Short mmCIF file of C-alpha atoms in Angstrom, two decimals:
data_model
loop_
_atom_site.label_atom_id
_atom_site.label_comp_id
_atom_site.label_asym_id
_atom_site.label_seq_id
_atom_site.Cartn_x
_atom_site.Cartn_y
_atom_site.Cartn_z
CA UNK A 1448 -84.28 63.96 56.58
CA UNK A 1449 -83.06 64.16 60.10
CA UNK A 1450 -85.21 66.74 61.76
CA UNK A 1451 -83.59 66.60 65.16
CA UNK A 1452 -80.44 68.50 64.66
CA UNK A 1453 -80.71 69.75 61.12
CA UNK A 1454 -79.93 73.40 61.19
CA UNK A 1455 -79.10 74.89 57.87
CA UNK A 1456 -77.83 78.13 59.44
CA UNK A 1457 -75.07 76.16 61.14
CA UNK A 1458 -74.34 74.37 57.90
CA UNK A 1459 -74.20 77.60 55.94
CA UNK A 1460 -71.89 79.22 58.44
CA UNK A 1461 -69.56 76.32 58.51
CA UNK A 1462 -69.50 76.10 54.71
CA UNK A 1463 -68.68 79.78 54.45
CA UNK A 1464 -65.82 79.43 56.89
CA UNK A 1465 -64.47 76.43 55.03
CA UNK A 1466 -64.74 78.29 51.76
CA UNK A 1467 -62.91 81.29 53.12
CA UNK A 1468 -60.18 79.14 54.53
CA UNK A 1469 -59.78 77.31 51.25
CA UNK A 1470 -59.59 80.51 49.25
CA UNK A 1471 -57.28 82.47 51.47
CA UNK A 1472 -55.27 79.58 52.86
CA UNK A 1473 -54.96 77.76 49.58
CA UNK A 1474 -54.77 74.00 49.25
CA UNK A 1475 -51.60 72.12 50.04
CA UNK A 1476 -49.34 72.16 46.97
CA UNK A 1477 -52.18 73.73 45.02
CA UNK A 1478 -53.52 70.31 44.19
CA UNK A 1479 -57.16 71.33 44.16
CA UNK A 1480 -59.61 74.18 44.38
CA UNK A 1481 -63.17 74.06 45.61
CA UNK A 1482 -66.00 76.51 46.00
CA UNK A 1483 -69.71 77.08 45.54
CA UNK A 1484 -70.84 77.14 41.93
CA UNK A 1485 -73.05 80.17 42.53
CA UNK A 1486 -73.35 82.53 45.46
CA UNK A 1487 -77.08 81.88 45.70
CA UNK A 1488 -76.57 78.23 46.58
CA UNK A 1489 -73.84 77.49 49.07
CA UNK A 1490 -74.83 73.84 49.28
CA UNK A 1491 -73.53 72.87 45.86
CA UNK A 1492 -69.84 73.17 45.26
CA UNK A 1493 -67.52 72.35 42.46
CA UNK A 1494 -64.01 71.07 42.99
CA UNK A 1495 -61.17 70.95 40.50
CA UNK A 1496 -58.56 68.35 41.29
CA UNK A 1497 -55.18 67.85 39.68
CA UNK A 1498 -54.13 64.29 39.00
CA UNK A 1499 -51.43 63.31 41.49
CA UNK A 1500 -47.88 63.03 40.23
CA UNK A 1501 -46.34 59.65 39.37
CA UNK A 1502 -49.74 58.12 38.72
CA UNK A 1503 -51.55 57.52 35.45
CA UNK A 1504 -53.75 60.46 36.43
CA UNK A 1505 -50.86 62.89 36.25
CA UNK A 1506 -51.58 65.86 34.04
CA UNK A 1507 -55.34 65.55 34.24
CA UNK A 1508 -57.69 68.06 35.80
CA UNK A 1509 -60.89 66.58 37.14
CA UNK A 1510 -64.08 68.39 38.00
CA UNK A 1511 -66.31 67.09 40.76
CA UNK A 1512 -69.61 68.27 42.20
CA UNK A 1513 -70.04 68.34 45.94
CA UNK A 1514 -73.60 68.22 47.28
CA UNK A 1515 -73.97 69.22 50.93
CA UNK A 1516 -76.90 68.14 53.13
CA UNK A 1517 -78.70 70.76 55.22
CA UNK A 1518 -77.46 69.12 58.42
CA UNK A 1519 -73.82 69.35 57.35
CA UNK A 1520 -71.41 68.72 59.09
CA UNK A 1521 -73.39 66.08 60.98
CA UNK A 1522 -73.90 64.23 57.70
CA UNK A 1523 -71.24 64.01 55.01
CA UNK A 1524 -71.56 65.60 51.60
CA UNK A 1525 -71.66 63.64 48.35
CA UNK A 1526 -69.01 63.84 45.71
CA UNK A 1527 -69.46 63.07 42.06
CA UNK A 1528 -66.94 63.43 39.26
CA UNK A 1529 -68.38 65.04 36.19
CA UNK A 1530 -67.41 63.70 33.68
CA UNK A 1531 -66.92 60.36 35.45
CA UNK A 1532 -63.44 59.05 36.11
CA UNK A 1533 -62.21 55.61 35.22
CA UNK A 1534 -61.13 54.37 38.62
CA UNK A 1535 -61.86 51.27 40.75
CA UNK A 1536 -63.45 53.30 43.54
CA UNK A 1537 -65.59 55.58 41.40
CA UNK A 1538 -68.99 54.41 40.24
CA UNK A 1539 -69.49 54.56 36.48
CA UNK A 1540 -71.73 57.58 37.00
CA UNK A 1541 -68.89 59.44 38.70
CA UNK A 1542 -69.96 59.14 42.34
CA UNK A 1543 -67.00 58.64 44.63
CA UNK A 1544 -67.08 55.64 46.95
CA UNK A 1545 -64.76 56.39 49.84
CA UNK A 1546 -65.14 55.46 53.48
CA UNK A 1547 -64.53 59.00 54.74
CA UNK A 1548 -67.78 60.05 53.05
CA UNK A 1549 -69.86 57.31 54.69
CA UNK A 1550 -71.51 57.81 58.06
CA UNK A 1551 -70.69 55.23 60.72
CA UNK A 1552 -74.28 54.03 60.48
CA UNK A 1553 -74.54 52.92 56.88
CA UNK A 1554 -72.04 50.55 55.38
CA UNK A 1555 -72.71 49.75 51.75
CA UNK A 1556 -69.62 47.62 51.42
CA UNK A 1557 -69.79 45.83 54.78
CA UNK A 1558 -66.12 46.00 55.47
CA UNK A 1559 -65.26 49.53 56.50
CA UNK A 1560 -63.92 50.34 59.93
CA UNK A 1561 -65.95 52.92 61.78
CA UNK A 1562 -62.66 54.67 62.42
CA UNK A 1563 -62.27 55.76 58.82
CA UNK A 1564 -65.80 57.09 58.35
CA UNK A 1565 -67.24 60.55 58.27
CA UNK A 1566 -67.20 62.61 61.42
CA UNK A 1567 -68.26 66.24 61.84
CA UNK A 1568 -64.65 67.28 62.33
CA UNK A 1569 -63.81 66.21 58.79
CA UNK A 1570 -63.85 68.89 56.14
CA UNK A 1571 -63.93 69.43 52.42
CA UNK A 1572 -60.19 69.79 52.41
CA UNK A 1573 -59.55 66.54 54.25
CA UNK A 1574 -61.98 64.61 52.08
CA UNK A 1575 -60.51 65.89 48.83
CA UNK A 1576 -57.02 65.05 50.04
CA UNK A 1577 -58.26 61.54 50.78
CA UNK A 1578 -59.75 61.34 47.31
CA UNK A 1579 -56.45 62.43 45.80
CA UNK A 1580 -54.62 59.70 47.66
CA UNK A 1581 -57.33 57.28 46.57
CA UNK A 1582 -56.62 58.21 42.95
CA UNK A 1583 -53.03 57.23 43.49
CA UNK A 1584 -53.80 54.05 45.39
CA UNK A 1585 -57.13 52.45 44.56
CA UNK A 1586 -58.76 50.34 47.23
CA UNK A 1587 -59.68 47.02 45.68
CA UNK A 1588 -61.61 45.85 48.71
CA UNK A 1589 -64.57 48.02 47.82
CA UNK A 1590 -64.77 48.17 44.08
CA UNK A 1591 -67.36 50.65 42.94
CA UNK A 1592 -66.51 49.96 39.34
CA UNK A 1593 -65.98 46.22 39.00
CA UNK A 1594 -64.82 46.47 35.40
CA UNK A 1595 -62.09 48.84 36.31
CA UNK A 1596 -61.09 46.91 39.42
CA UNK A 1597 -60.66 43.72 37.46
CA UNK A 1598 -58.56 45.49 34.92
CA UNK A 1599 -56.47 47.10 37.64
CA UNK A 1600 -55.86 43.73 39.29
CA UNK A 1601 -55.23 41.64 36.19
CA UNK A 1602 -53.68 43.98 33.66
CA UNK A 1603 -52.10 47.01 35.26
CA UNK A 1604 -50.52 48.23 32.04
CA UNK A 1605 -53.81 48.22 30.18
CA UNK A 1606 -55.48 49.99 33.13
CA UNK A 1607 -52.91 52.75 33.05
CA UNK A 1608 -53.23 53.03 29.31
CA UNK A 1609 -57.00 53.43 29.54
CA UNK A 1610 -56.72 56.02 32.27
CA UNK A 1611 -54.24 58.04 30.25
CA UNK A 1612 -56.40 57.72 27.19
CA UNK A 1613 -59.46 58.97 29.03
CA UNK A 1614 -57.50 61.93 30.34
CA UNK A 1615 -56.29 62.84 26.89
CA UNK A 1616 -59.85 62.58 25.64
CA UNK A 1617 -61.03 64.86 28.40
CA UNK A 1618 -58.38 67.41 27.64
CA UNK A 1619 -59.23 67.22 23.95
CA UNK A 1620 -55.78 66.13 22.84
CA UNK B 349 -84.44 81.39 51.31
CA UNK B 350 -80.78 80.66 50.99
CA UNK B 351 -79.96 83.82 49.17
CA UNK B 352 -81.57 86.07 51.77
CA UNK B 353 -79.84 84.25 54.58
CA UNK B 354 -76.64 84.35 52.63
CA UNK B 355 -76.74 88.09 52.30
CA UNK B 356 -77.31 88.53 56.02
CA UNK B 357 -74.41 86.22 56.69
CA UNK B 358 -72.23 88.05 54.24
CA UNK B 359 -73.13 91.28 55.95
CA UNK B 360 -71.96 89.78 59.21
CA UNK B 361 -68.48 89.53 57.75
CA UNK B 362 -67.54 86.24 59.31
CA UNK B 363 -64.35 86.10 61.23
CA UNK B 364 -62.10 83.20 60.53
CA UNK B 365 -58.50 82.26 61.19
CA UNK B 366 -57.37 83.36 57.74
CA UNK B 367 -58.09 86.96 58.69
CA UNK B 368 -54.57 86.90 59.99
CA UNK B 369 -51.83 87.34 57.41
CA UNK B 370 -50.03 84.24 56.27
CA UNK B 371 -46.86 85.37 57.97
CA UNK B 372 -48.59 85.28 61.34
CA UNK B 373 -49.44 81.61 61.02
CA UNK B 374 -49.08 81.14 64.75
CA UNK B 375 -52.01 83.50 65.23
CA UNK B 376 -54.01 81.49 62.73
CA UNK B 377 -53.30 78.39 64.76
CA UNK B 378 -54.34 80.17 67.93
CA UNK B 379 -57.58 81.35 66.35
CA UNK B 380 -58.28 77.82 65.14
CA UNK B 381 -57.57 76.35 68.54
CA UNK B 382 -60.36 78.31 70.24
CA UNK B 383 -62.92 77.23 67.66
CA UNK B 384 -65.21 74.23 67.80
CA UNK B 385 -64.15 71.68 65.20
CA UNK B 386 -67.79 70.97 64.37
CA UNK B 387 -69.21 74.42 63.66
CA UNK B 388 -65.85 76.18 63.16
CA UNK B 389 -67.14 79.07 65.24
CA UNK B 390 -65.77 80.09 68.63
CA UNK B 391 -66.60 77.66 71.42
CA UNK B 392 -70.07 78.46 72.65
CA UNK B 393 -70.61 76.85 76.03
CA UNK B 394 -67.63 74.51 75.62
CA UNK B 395 -67.88 71.02 77.08
CA UNK B 396 -65.25 68.30 77.30
CA UNK B 397 -65.77 64.59 76.78
CA UNK B 398 -64.15 61.82 78.74
CA UNK B 399 -61.40 61.68 76.11
CA UNK B 400 -60.71 65.37 76.68
CA UNK B 401 -61.86 66.73 73.34
CA UNK B 402 -63.81 69.92 73.51
CA UNK B 403 -66.86 71.07 71.52
CA UNK B 404 -69.69 73.57 71.75
CA UNK B 405 -72.37 72.09 73.93
CA UNK B 406 -74.99 72.57 71.23
CA UNK B 407 -72.80 70.96 68.57
CA UNK B 408 -71.89 67.83 70.49
CA UNK B 409 -75.44 67.40 71.76
CA UNK B 410 -76.57 67.61 68.16
CA UNK B 411 -74.11 64.86 67.27
CA UNK B 412 -75.30 62.69 70.16
CA UNK B 413 -78.95 63.05 69.18
CA UNK B 414 -78.12 62.24 65.57
CA UNK B 415 -79.03 58.59 65.06
CA UNK B 416 -76.24 57.92 62.58
CA UNK B 417 -73.44 59.20 64.76
CA UNK B 418 -73.08 56.07 66.92
CA UNK B 419 -72.18 58.34 69.84
CA UNK B 420 -68.47 58.55 69.27
CA UNK B 421 -66.22 61.49 69.86
CA UNK B 422 -66.03 63.21 66.45
CA UNK B 423 -62.30 63.70 66.86
CA UNK B 424 -60.99 60.44 68.30
CA UNK B 425 -64.06 58.21 68.00
CA UNK B 426 -63.98 57.07 71.56
CA UNK B 427 -67.42 56.08 72.76
CA UNK B 428 -69.24 58.80 74.60
CA UNK B 429 -72.54 59.41 76.33
CA UNK B 430 -74.38 62.56 77.12
CA UNK B 431 -73.73 62.11 80.83
CA UNK B 432 -69.99 62.42 80.25
CA UNK B 433 -70.23 66.00 79.07
CA UNK B 434 -68.51 68.37 81.46
CA UNK B 435 -68.57 72.13 81.06
CA UNK B 436 -65.17 73.65 80.44
CA UNK B 437 -65.27 77.15 81.93
CA UNK B 438 -61.53 77.55 81.44
CA UNK B 439 -61.87 77.40 77.68
CA UNK B 440 -64.92 79.64 77.91
CA UNK B 441 -62.80 82.32 79.55
CA UNK B 442 -60.04 81.87 77.00
CA UNK B 443 -62.54 82.35 74.17
CA UNK B 444 -64.02 85.47 75.74
CA UNK B 445 -60.57 86.94 76.32
CA UNK B 446 -59.37 86.08 72.83
CA UNK B 447 -62.45 87.50 71.17
CA UNK B 448 -61.87 90.69 73.05
CA UNK B 449 -58.19 90.86 72.20
CA UNK B 450 -58.61 89.70 68.61
CA UNK B 451 -59.34 93.02 66.85
CA UNK B 452 -56.35 94.60 68.56
CA UNK B 453 -54.01 91.79 67.69
CA UNK B 454 -55.42 91.64 64.19
CA UNK B 455 -54.71 95.31 63.65
CA UNK B 456 -51.15 94.81 64.85
CA UNK B 457 -50.65 91.80 62.64
CA UNK B 458 -52.01 93.71 59.67
CA UNK B 459 -49.82 96.70 60.35
CA UNK B 460 -46.87 94.43 60.18
CA UNK B 461 -47.91 93.53 56.65
CA UNK B 462 -47.62 97.13 55.49
CA UNK B 463 -43.98 97.92 54.74
CA UNK B 464 -43.88 101.41 56.23
CA UNK B 465 -45.32 100.56 59.59
CA UNK B 466 -43.87 97.11 59.71
CA UNK B 467 -41.14 97.84 62.14
CA UNK B 468 -42.87 99.19 65.22
CA UNK B 469 -45.70 96.73 64.84
CA UNK B 470 -43.32 93.86 64.78
CA UNK B 471 -41.90 94.89 68.08
CA UNK B 472 -45.30 95.22 69.56
CA UNK B 473 -46.27 91.80 68.48
CA UNK B 474 -43.32 90.12 70.01
CA UNK B 475 -43.59 92.32 73.06
CA UNK B 476 -39.86 92.53 73.25
CA UNK B 477 -39.00 95.00 75.99
CA UNK B 478 -35.41 95.35 74.85
CA UNK B 479 -36.22 97.22 71.66
CA UNK B 480 -37.52 100.69 72.01
CA UNK B 481 -38.86 102.35 68.92
CA UNK B 482 -38.37 105.98 69.67
CA UNK B 483 -40.00 108.32 67.23
CA UNK B 484 -36.75 110.09 66.56
CA UNK B 485 -35.08 106.92 65.40
CA UNK B 486 -35.40 105.64 61.93
CA UNK B 487 -35.50 102.20 60.50
CA UNK B 488 -31.78 102.30 59.80
CA UNK B 489 -30.98 101.70 63.44
CA UNK B 490 -32.94 98.49 63.55
CA UNK B 491 -31.65 95.02 63.06
CA UNK B 492 -31.10 94.70 59.37
CA UNK B 493 -31.97 91.08 58.93
CA UNK B 494 -35.61 91.74 59.61
CA UNK B 495 -35.85 94.67 57.31
CA UNK B 496 -33.72 94.00 54.32
CA UNK B 497 -36.65 94.11 51.95
CA UNK B 498 -38.64 96.64 53.84
CA UNK B 499 -35.98 99.28 54.19
CA UNK B 500 -35.40 99.29 50.47
CA UNK B 501 -39.04 100.15 50.00
CA UNK B 502 -39.16 102.82 52.68
CA UNK B 503 -36.80 105.78 52.66
CA UNK B 504 -34.19 105.69 55.39
CA UNK B 505 -35.22 108.88 57.11
CA UNK B 506 -38.86 108.04 57.10
CA UNK B 507 -40.79 109.54 59.99
CA UNK B 508 -43.58 107.34 61.33
CA UNK B 509 -47.06 108.26 60.14
CA UNK B 510 -49.30 109.99 62.67
CA UNK B 511 -51.36 106.84 63.14
CA UNK B 512 -48.41 104.51 63.46
CA UNK B 513 -48.16 102.80 66.81
CA UNK B 514 -44.93 103.55 68.57
CA UNK B 515 -43.57 102.86 72.02
CA UNK B 516 -42.86 105.83 74.26
CA UNK B 517 -39.08 105.94 74.71
CA UNK B 518 -39.55 106.81 78.38
CA UNK B 519 -42.31 104.61 79.73
CA UNK B 520 -42.58 102.14 76.84
CA UNK B 521 -46.29 102.50 76.63
CA UNK B 522 -47.54 102.12 73.06
CA UNK B 523 -49.56 104.82 71.37
CA UNK B 524 -50.10 106.57 68.09
CA UNK B 525 -47.20 108.66 66.94
CA UNK B 526 -49.29 111.82 66.79
CA UNK B 527 -50.11 111.47 70.46
CA UNK B 528 -46.57 110.81 71.56
CA UNK B 529 -45.49 114.43 72.01
CA UNK B 530 -48.42 115.34 74.19
CA UNK B 531 -47.85 112.21 76.18
CA UNK B 532 -44.22 113.02 76.83
CA UNK B 533 -45.04 116.63 77.61
CA UNK B 534 -47.24 115.37 80.39
CA UNK B 535 -44.42 113.35 81.93
CA UNK B 536 -45.82 110.15 80.58
CA UNK B 537 -49.07 110.58 82.40
CA UNK B 538 -51.79 108.73 80.62
CA UNK B 539 -53.96 111.55 79.47
CA UNK B 540 -55.77 109.85 76.69
CA UNK B 541 -57.01 106.32 76.98
CA UNK B 542 -54.95 103.65 75.31
CA UNK B 543 -55.12 104.61 71.69
CA UNK B 544 -55.80 101.14 70.43
CA UNK B 545 -58.61 100.54 72.84
CA UNK B 546 -61.09 98.77 70.66
CA UNK B 547 -63.56 101.12 69.08
CA UNK B 548 -64.51 99.43 65.85
CA UNK B 549 -68.04 98.39 65.17
CA UNK B 550 -67.36 94.70 65.49
CA UNK B 551 -65.75 95.45 68.77
CA UNK B 552 -68.88 97.10 70.04
CA UNK B 553 -71.00 94.14 69.09
CA UNK B 554 -68.46 91.98 70.80
CA UNK B 555 -68.87 94.00 73.90
CA UNK B 556 -72.59 93.65 73.84
CA UNK B 557 -72.16 89.93 73.20
CA UNK B 558 -70.09 89.61 76.30
CA UNK B 559 -71.81 92.10 78.51
CA UNK B 560 -75.48 91.87 77.74
CA UNK B 561 -76.18 88.27 78.62
CA UNK B 562 -74.27 88.89 81.78
CA UNK B 563 -76.62 91.44 83.22
CA UNK B 564 -79.76 90.01 81.70
CA UNK B 565 -79.02 86.38 82.21
CA UNK B 566 -78.16 86.63 85.83
CA UNK B 567 -81.38 88.26 86.87
CA UNK B 568 -83.57 86.05 84.78
CA UNK B 569 -81.83 82.87 85.72
CA UNK B 570 -82.47 83.63 89.33
CA UNK B 571 -86.12 83.91 88.43
CA UNK B 572 -86.34 80.46 86.91
CA UNK B 573 -85.43 78.17 89.73
CA UNK B 574 -85.02 75.00 87.67
CA UNK B 575 -81.33 74.89 86.95
CA UNK B 576 -81.21 71.19 86.20
CA UNK B 577 -80.45 69.50 82.94
CA UNK B 578 -83.47 67.99 81.27
CA UNK B 579 -83.33 64.20 81.11
CA UNK B 580 -83.47 62.24 77.90
CA UNK B 581 -87.00 61.29 76.94
CA UNK B 582 -88.17 58.02 75.41
CA UNK B 583 -90.87 59.47 73.20
CA UNK B 584 -92.16 56.14 71.97
CA UNK B 585 -93.44 55.25 75.43
CA UNK B 586 -95.40 58.49 75.78
CA UNK B 587 -98.99 58.93 74.79
CA UNK B 588 -99.99 62.09 72.94
CA UNK B 589 -101.55 63.43 76.12
CA UNK B 590 -98.42 62.93 78.19
CA UNK B 591 -96.27 64.46 75.50
CA UNK B 592 -98.50 67.49 75.36
CA UNK B 593 -98.38 67.82 79.15
CA UNK B 594 -94.62 67.76 78.99
CA UNK B 595 -94.61 70.64 76.53
CA UNK B 596 -97.06 72.58 78.65
CA UNK B 597 -94.94 72.01 81.75
CA UNK B 598 -91.93 73.45 79.97
CA UNK B 599 -93.94 76.41 78.72
CA UNK B 600 -93.57 75.40 75.09
CA UNK B 601 -96.20 75.86 72.38
CA UNK B 602 -98.36 72.84 71.57
CA UNK B 603 -99.16 73.63 67.97
CA UNK B 604 -98.65 71.05 65.29
CA UNK B 605 -98.77 67.29 65.34
CA UNK B 606 -96.99 64.63 67.35
CA UNK B 607 -93.86 64.57 65.19
CA UNK B 608 -93.52 68.29 65.59
CA UNK B 609 -94.02 68.00 69.35
CA UNK B 610 -91.25 65.43 69.56
CA UNK B 611 -88.93 67.49 67.39
CA UNK B 612 -89.70 70.57 69.44
CA UNK B 613 -89.17 68.84 72.75
CA UNK B 614 -85.89 67.35 71.56
CA UNK B 615 -84.65 70.64 70.29
CA UNK B 616 -85.65 72.37 73.49
CA UNK B 617 -83.85 69.74 75.56
CA UNK B 618 -80.68 70.30 73.57
CA UNK B 619 -80.95 74.07 73.80
CA UNK B 620 -81.78 74.04 77.49
CA UNK B 621 -78.99 71.68 78.45
CA UNK B 622 -76.48 73.44 76.25
CA UNK B 623 -77.40 76.73 77.86
CA UNK B 624 -76.76 75.25 81.29
CA UNK B 625 -73.29 74.21 80.18
CA UNK B 626 -72.32 77.85 79.85
CA UNK B 627 -71.05 79.61 82.91
CA UNK B 628 -73.83 81.49 84.67
CA UNK B 629 -73.05 85.01 83.40
CA UNK B 630 -73.09 83.88 79.79
CA UNK B 631 -76.38 82.05 79.92
CA UNK B 632 -79.39 83.12 77.94
CA UNK B 633 -82.74 83.77 79.52
CA UNK B 634 -85.64 81.44 78.93
CA UNK B 635 -87.28 84.08 76.75
CA UNK B 636 -84.23 84.20 74.54
CA UNK B 637 -84.16 80.43 74.29
CA UNK B 638 -87.83 80.38 73.32
CA UNK B 639 -87.14 82.94 70.63
CA UNK B 640 -84.37 80.73 69.29
CA UNK B 641 -86.66 77.74 69.29
CA UNK B 642 -89.22 79.68 67.30
CA UNK B 643 -86.59 80.68 64.79
CA UNK B 644 -85.51 77.08 64.45
CA UNK B 645 -89.09 75.96 63.80
CA UNK B 646 -89.56 78.58 61.12
CA UNK B 647 -86.39 77.45 59.45
CA UNK B 648 -87.64 73.92 59.55
CA UNK B 649 -90.88 74.94 57.89
CA UNK B 650 -89.02 76.60 55.06
CA UNK B 651 -87.03 73.46 54.60
CA UNK B 652 -90.22 71.45 54.28
CA UNK B 653 -91.46 73.84 51.63
CA UNK B 654 -88.26 73.41 49.77
CA UNK B 655 -88.80 69.69 49.77
CA UNK B 656 -92.16 70.11 48.07
CA UNK B 657 -90.53 72.17 45.36
CA UNK B 658 -88.39 69.18 44.66
CA UNK B 659 -91.49 67.21 43.83
CA UNK B 660 -91.84 69.22 40.67
CA UNK B 661 -88.35 68.07 39.81
CA UNK B 662 -89.50 64.53 40.31
CA UNK B 663 -92.47 65.11 38.04
CA UNK B 664 -90.40 66.46 35.20
CA UNK B 665 -87.99 63.57 35.47
CA UNK B 666 -90.67 61.01 36.03
CA UNK B 667 -90.11 59.34 32.67
CA UNK B 668 -86.41 58.97 33.43
CA UNK B 669 -87.20 57.36 36.74
CA UNK B 670 -89.64 54.99 35.09
CA UNK B 671 -87.04 53.98 32.59
CA UNK B 672 -84.58 53.26 35.36
CA UNK B 673 -87.15 51.32 37.30
CA UNK B 674 -88.02 49.24 34.26
CA UNK B 675 -84.37 48.60 33.62
CA UNK B 676 -83.87 47.48 37.19
CA UNK B 677 -86.95 45.34 37.70
CA UNK B 678 -86.40 42.26 35.54
CA UNK B 679 -82.92 41.83 36.93
CA UNK B 680 -84.09 41.86 40.51
CA UNK B 681 -86.45 39.02 39.73
CA UNK B 682 -83.66 36.99 38.24
CA UNK B 683 -80.96 37.45 40.86
CA UNK B 684 -82.36 37.69 44.35
CA UNK B 685 -79.09 38.61 45.97
CA UNK B 686 -79.86 40.13 49.33
CA UNK B 687 -78.18 43.43 48.58
CA UNK B 688 -79.62 44.14 45.15
CA UNK B 689 -83.09 43.12 46.13
CA UNK B 690 -83.24 45.58 48.94
CA UNK B 691 -81.78 48.35 46.85
CA UNK B 692 -84.05 47.82 43.90
CA UNK B 693 -87.02 48.75 45.98
CA UNK B 694 -85.66 52.23 46.36
CA UNK B 695 -86.01 53.55 42.82
CA UNK B 696 -89.39 51.90 42.46
CA UNK B 697 -90.89 53.84 45.31
CA UNK B 698 -88.87 57.01 45.19
CA UNK B 699 -90.76 59.10 42.64
CA UNK B 700 -93.80 59.06 44.87
CA UNK B 701 -92.49 59.19 48.40
CA UNK B 702 -89.04 60.55 49.09
CA UNK B 703 -88.64 64.04 47.78
CA UNK B 704 -85.03 64.75 48.56
CA UNK B 705 -82.71 65.41 45.66
CA UNK B 706 -79.86 63.55 47.31
CA UNK B 707 -81.93 60.43 47.21
CA UNK B 708 -82.31 60.60 43.51
CA UNK B 709 -78.57 60.58 43.30
CA UNK B 710 -78.32 57.43 45.31
CA UNK B 711 -80.89 55.93 43.01
CA UNK B 712 -78.52 56.34 40.18
CA UNK B 713 -75.85 54.59 42.14
CA UNK B 714 -78.21 51.75 42.72
CA UNK B 715 -78.82 51.21 39.07
CA UNK B 716 -75.14 51.23 38.43
CA UNK B 717 -74.41 48.76 41.13
CA UNK B 718 -76.86 46.60 39.31
CA UNK B 719 -74.76 46.89 36.23
CA UNK B 720 -71.81 45.78 38.26
CA UNK B 721 -73.53 42.65 39.32
CA UNK B 722 -73.98 41.85 35.67
CA UNK B 723 -70.34 42.35 35.01
CA UNK B 724 -69.49 39.89 37.69
#
C-alpha cells in the first residue's frame, strides 16, 4: 500500500461529499444510483445501473460493487458486477475492465492512452457514466472476456440474444 | 475505526454544493468552483500549475509524491513538476470570502424555496435595486410571472412573517420585518446590527477558522525563521545515520524504523511546503503541523492493524486460494507466455505475503485471464 500520501480521512471526506452529491443531485437521466452498502463502511459501495436504451442491455438492472482504496482519490476504485455481466469488457467474474479505472502506471492491456486513465479529478459518477457508455459500445481492443468478444465480432445477433437471455434470467422472467 | 471517524464526520455536517436548492444551480456551480477537484473541499492553500489548473497544495503534492501518478496535471494531464507550483492567493481570498458569505447566501436561497417568503428573498438574491418590497405591499403587486404558483398557495393579503427579510422602503437596507418599524421610526438609522449578520454555530467556527490562525500563525511564523520550502530528498542515498540527523534537524521524532522515518520525513515535507503555499496569515504554526503529523502517524498505525485483521480472512479462505493456485500452476508450466507467467506468481505467493483484500480480488482476475488464454 502506498504509505506516502494515503490518508483515509481525506478519502472518507471525499466519498461522503460524492455520496451526498449523488443523492441530492441525482444521476443524469436517473440511469444509476450508488451509495455505501452500510454506514459503518464507507469504502464499499453498491451501484445499480440501468441498461442503456437501444442496446441489448435495455430493460436490465445491474448491481455492481465498488471497492475504494484508502488513498482514494489518488488511486482508483475497483468495480465488479455481481452477478457478472456478459460483455466483452467485463471479466467472467464480473470485474470491469475500463481504462478510466486504471492508473497511468499500470497497463494490463498495453494499449491504453495515459489520457484516458484514472486521475484524482475523476469521480464515481464519471466512471459509472463511462461504464454505461461501455455497455452500449464495447471496446474490442481490450477484451476482458474473450469468449464474448469473439461472439460480438463474429455473430452480433447471437451476442445480442445471449445478452437478452441473461437479462431475462436475472430478472427471473 | 471507520465507524468512530464516520460519526465524527457526520457530526461535522459536511457542507457541499448540493446544500443549495436545485433552483439555485448557479450557486451550486459557484460552490463547486471554489473547491479542489481532488478532495472536493474548499481550496486549502491553493496552488496553480503551469497549465493554470488549481488544487490544494496538500492534494497536488500528494499526487506528485504518488509513484503511480506520472506527475501529470489531474485535470488536463499536462506534465508537471513540483517546482512549477505557484501559490494562488487570489483564489485563497475568494475562498475565504465565499465561506464567510455562504451561510448568509444559503439562508436567502433557502428562503426562496419556501412559498410564503419566496418573494422578498428572490429580490434580495438578485439584488435588484428597482424592486422595493415594502412591508405594506402584498404579493399581488409583484410581477405575476414569477409568482403564479406561489401566489395561489399564499393568500393575497398575506403580511410578511416577523422573521421575513424585507427591504426598507426608504433606505433599501434589508432586515427582518419585525425590526422594520423601529428602524423607520429612527429615521433609518442603523440601530441594530444587520439582522442577518452570521450568528449560527457553523458561522462561529468559520470565524475561528479564519481568525485564529491569523493571530497565532503570524507570531509563531516570525519565531521560526526558516521560511523556505524543503527540497526533495533522495532517501536511497542516505544512510540511517544521515536520515536520523535530518529528522532531528527538523525537530521530528525519531521513533520507529527506517521506513517509518522516510514516510515521516516525506509527509513532513509535504505538510511543510503546503503550509508555506498559504498566505502568511493563514499559515499554521510548527506546533500545529507537528500535531497533524502525529495524527497522521496514528492513522497509519490503525491502518496497519487493519491489514493484520485481513490475514484472518486469508486463513479462512486458504483452501480456496490453494485450489486456485493448483488450478493455475500446471497451465503456467505449459504456456510460458510472458504475461501469464508473471501473473501466475501472484496467487502463489499472496496467501502468505500481501494482506490487502483488494489484492485477492486481482488474484481472481488473474485466474480468469488464464481461462481466457485457454479459450484463445
